[in-house]
XYZ file of N, CA and C in Angstrom:
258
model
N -10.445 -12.750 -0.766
C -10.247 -11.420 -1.258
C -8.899 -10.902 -0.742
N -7.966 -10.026 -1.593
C -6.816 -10.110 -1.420
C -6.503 -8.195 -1.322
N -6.135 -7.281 -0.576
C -5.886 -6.055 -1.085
C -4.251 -6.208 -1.464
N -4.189 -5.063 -2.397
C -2.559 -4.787 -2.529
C -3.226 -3.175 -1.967
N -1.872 -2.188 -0.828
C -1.735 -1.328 -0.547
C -0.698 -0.380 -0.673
N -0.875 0.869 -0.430
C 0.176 1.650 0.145
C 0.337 2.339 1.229
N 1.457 2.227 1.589
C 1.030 3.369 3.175
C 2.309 4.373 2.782
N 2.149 5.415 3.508
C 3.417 6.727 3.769
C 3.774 6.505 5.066
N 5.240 6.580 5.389
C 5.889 6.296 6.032
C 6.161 7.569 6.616
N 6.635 7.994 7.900
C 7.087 8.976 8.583
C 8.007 9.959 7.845
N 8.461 8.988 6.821
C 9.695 10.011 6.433
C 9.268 10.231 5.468
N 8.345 10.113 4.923
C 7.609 10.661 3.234
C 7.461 9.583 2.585
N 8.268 8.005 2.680
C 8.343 7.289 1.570
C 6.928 6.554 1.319
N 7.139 5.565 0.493
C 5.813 4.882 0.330
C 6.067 3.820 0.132
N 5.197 2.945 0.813
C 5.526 1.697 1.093
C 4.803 0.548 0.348
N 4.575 -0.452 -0.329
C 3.397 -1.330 -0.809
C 3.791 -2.598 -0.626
N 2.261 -3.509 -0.515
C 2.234 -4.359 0.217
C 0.909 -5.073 -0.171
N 0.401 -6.654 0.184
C -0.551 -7.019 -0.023
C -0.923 -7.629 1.670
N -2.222 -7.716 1.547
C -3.015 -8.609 2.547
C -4.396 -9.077 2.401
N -5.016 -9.503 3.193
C -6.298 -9.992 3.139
C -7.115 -9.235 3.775
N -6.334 -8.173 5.185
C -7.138 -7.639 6.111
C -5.983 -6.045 6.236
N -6.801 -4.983 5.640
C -6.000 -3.861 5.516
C -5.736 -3.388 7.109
N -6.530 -3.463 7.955
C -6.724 -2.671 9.262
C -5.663 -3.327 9.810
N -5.826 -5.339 10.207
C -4.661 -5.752 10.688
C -3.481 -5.553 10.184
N -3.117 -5.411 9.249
C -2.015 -5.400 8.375
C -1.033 -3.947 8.933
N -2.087 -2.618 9.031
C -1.309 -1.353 9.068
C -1.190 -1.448 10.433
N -1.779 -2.246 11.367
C -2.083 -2.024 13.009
C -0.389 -3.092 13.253
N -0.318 -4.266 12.493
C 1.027 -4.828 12.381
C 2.229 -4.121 11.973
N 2.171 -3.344 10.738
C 3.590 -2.148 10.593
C 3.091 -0.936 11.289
N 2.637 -0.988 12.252
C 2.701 0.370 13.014
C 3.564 -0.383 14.257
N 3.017 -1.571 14.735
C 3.627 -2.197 15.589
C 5.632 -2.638 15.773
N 5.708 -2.465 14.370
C 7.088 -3.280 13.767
C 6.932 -4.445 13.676
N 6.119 -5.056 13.445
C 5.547 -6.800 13.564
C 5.495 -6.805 12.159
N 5.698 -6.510 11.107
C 5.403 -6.444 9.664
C 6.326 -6.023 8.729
N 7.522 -5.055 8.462
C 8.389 -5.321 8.070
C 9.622 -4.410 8.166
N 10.815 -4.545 8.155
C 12.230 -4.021 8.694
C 11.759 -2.696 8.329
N 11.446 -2.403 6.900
C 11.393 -1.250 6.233
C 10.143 0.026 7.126
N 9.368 -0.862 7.180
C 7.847 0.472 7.940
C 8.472 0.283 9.441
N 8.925 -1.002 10.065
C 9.371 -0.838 11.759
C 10.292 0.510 12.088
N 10.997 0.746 11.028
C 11.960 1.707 11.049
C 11.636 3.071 10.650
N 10.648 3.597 10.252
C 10.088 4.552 9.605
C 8.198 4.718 10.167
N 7.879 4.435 11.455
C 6.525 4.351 12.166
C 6.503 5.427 12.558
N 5.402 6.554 12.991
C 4.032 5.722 12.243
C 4.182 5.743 10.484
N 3.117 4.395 10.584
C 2.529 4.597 8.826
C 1.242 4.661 9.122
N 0.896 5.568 7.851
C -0.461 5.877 7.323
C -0.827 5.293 6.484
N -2.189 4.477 6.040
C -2.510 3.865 4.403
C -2.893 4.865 4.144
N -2.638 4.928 2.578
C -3.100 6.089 2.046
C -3.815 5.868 0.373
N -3.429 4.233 0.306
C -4.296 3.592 -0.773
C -4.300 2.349 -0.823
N -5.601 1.809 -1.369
C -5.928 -0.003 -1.199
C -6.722 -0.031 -2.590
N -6.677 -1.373 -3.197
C -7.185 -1.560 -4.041
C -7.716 -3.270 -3.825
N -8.791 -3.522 -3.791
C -9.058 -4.850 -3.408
C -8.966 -5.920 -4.999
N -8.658 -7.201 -4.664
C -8.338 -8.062 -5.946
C -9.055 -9.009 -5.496
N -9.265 -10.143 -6.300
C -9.850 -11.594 -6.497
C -8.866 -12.447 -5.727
N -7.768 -12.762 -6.292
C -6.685 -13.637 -5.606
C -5.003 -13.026 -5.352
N -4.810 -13.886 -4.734
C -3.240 -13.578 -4.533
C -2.591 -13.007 -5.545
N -2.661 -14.367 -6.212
C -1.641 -13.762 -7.482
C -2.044 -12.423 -8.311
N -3.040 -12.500 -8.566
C -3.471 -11.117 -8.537
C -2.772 -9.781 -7.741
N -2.998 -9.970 -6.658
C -2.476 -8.856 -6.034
C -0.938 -8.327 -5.966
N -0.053 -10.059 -6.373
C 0.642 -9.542 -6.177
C 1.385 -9.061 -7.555
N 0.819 -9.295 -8.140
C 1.249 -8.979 -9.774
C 0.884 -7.501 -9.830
N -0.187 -7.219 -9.242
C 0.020 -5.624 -9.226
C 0.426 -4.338 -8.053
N 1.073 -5.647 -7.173
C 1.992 -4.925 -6.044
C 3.047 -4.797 -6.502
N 3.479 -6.019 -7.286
C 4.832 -5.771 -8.500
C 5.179 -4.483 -9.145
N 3.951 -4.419 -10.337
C 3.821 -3.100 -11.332
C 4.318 -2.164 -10.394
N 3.368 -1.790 -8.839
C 3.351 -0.842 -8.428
C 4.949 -0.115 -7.933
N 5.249 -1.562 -7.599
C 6.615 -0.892 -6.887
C 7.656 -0.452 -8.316
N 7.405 -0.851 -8.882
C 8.069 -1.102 -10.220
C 8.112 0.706 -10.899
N 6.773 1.705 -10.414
C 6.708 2.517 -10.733
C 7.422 3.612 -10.124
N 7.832 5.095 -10.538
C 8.051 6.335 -10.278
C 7.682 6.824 -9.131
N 7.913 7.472 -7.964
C 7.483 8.231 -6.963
C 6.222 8.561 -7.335
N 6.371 9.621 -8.259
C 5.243 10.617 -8.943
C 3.976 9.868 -9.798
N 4.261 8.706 -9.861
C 3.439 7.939 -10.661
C 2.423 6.833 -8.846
N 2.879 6.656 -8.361
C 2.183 6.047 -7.202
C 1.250 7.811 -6.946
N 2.274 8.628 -6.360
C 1.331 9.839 -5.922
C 0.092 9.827 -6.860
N -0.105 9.676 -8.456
C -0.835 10.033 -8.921
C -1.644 9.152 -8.683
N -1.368 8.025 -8.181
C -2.544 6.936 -8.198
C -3.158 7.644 -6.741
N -2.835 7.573 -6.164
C -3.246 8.207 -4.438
C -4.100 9.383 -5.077
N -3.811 10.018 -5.522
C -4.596 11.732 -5.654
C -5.754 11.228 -6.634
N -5.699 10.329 -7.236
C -6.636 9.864 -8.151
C -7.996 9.080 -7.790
N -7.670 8.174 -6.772
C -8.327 7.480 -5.860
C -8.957 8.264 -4.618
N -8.373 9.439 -3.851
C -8.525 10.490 -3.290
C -9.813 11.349 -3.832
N -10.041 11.793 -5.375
C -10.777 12.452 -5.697
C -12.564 11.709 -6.118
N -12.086 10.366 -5.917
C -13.477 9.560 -6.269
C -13.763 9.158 -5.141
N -12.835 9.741 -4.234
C -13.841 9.195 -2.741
C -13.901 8.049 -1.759
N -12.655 7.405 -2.851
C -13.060 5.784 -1.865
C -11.000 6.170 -1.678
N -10.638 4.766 -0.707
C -9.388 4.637 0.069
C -9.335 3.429 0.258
């Protein structure tokens, strides 16, 4: 099982990313053990996960994601936010 995520970064931005294990993953870019971009901008917060079947999977829609608008990730967050799950 594969998540693709997002976290918010100290400075507002938003970050996305895939893993297998969301907790280790954010406990690693909080650390700077995970990547130039969140080491430099800590703490991060997740603030959305979406779990997938396989890799490629995930990362095909870690792709889309980054691929999208500021305002278009927010909406996914506020959307996911209102049904309760994270």
């Amino acid at each position: 099982m594969y998540f693709c995520y997002l976290l918010r970064c100290s400075d507002g931005s938003l970050y996305a990313g895939i893993t297998t294990d969301p907790t280790r993953r954010l406990k690693q870019h909080n650390l700077g053990q995970a990547s130039k971009y969140t080491a430099a901008r800590r703490p991060v917060r997740l603030v959305w996960k979406e779990k997938l079947r396989s890799r490629s999977s995930a990362l095909r829609r870690e792709a889309q994601i980054k691929r999208w608008p500021r305002r278009q990730k927010q909406a996914l967050i506020r959307r996911t936010r209102r049904r309760g799950a994270r």
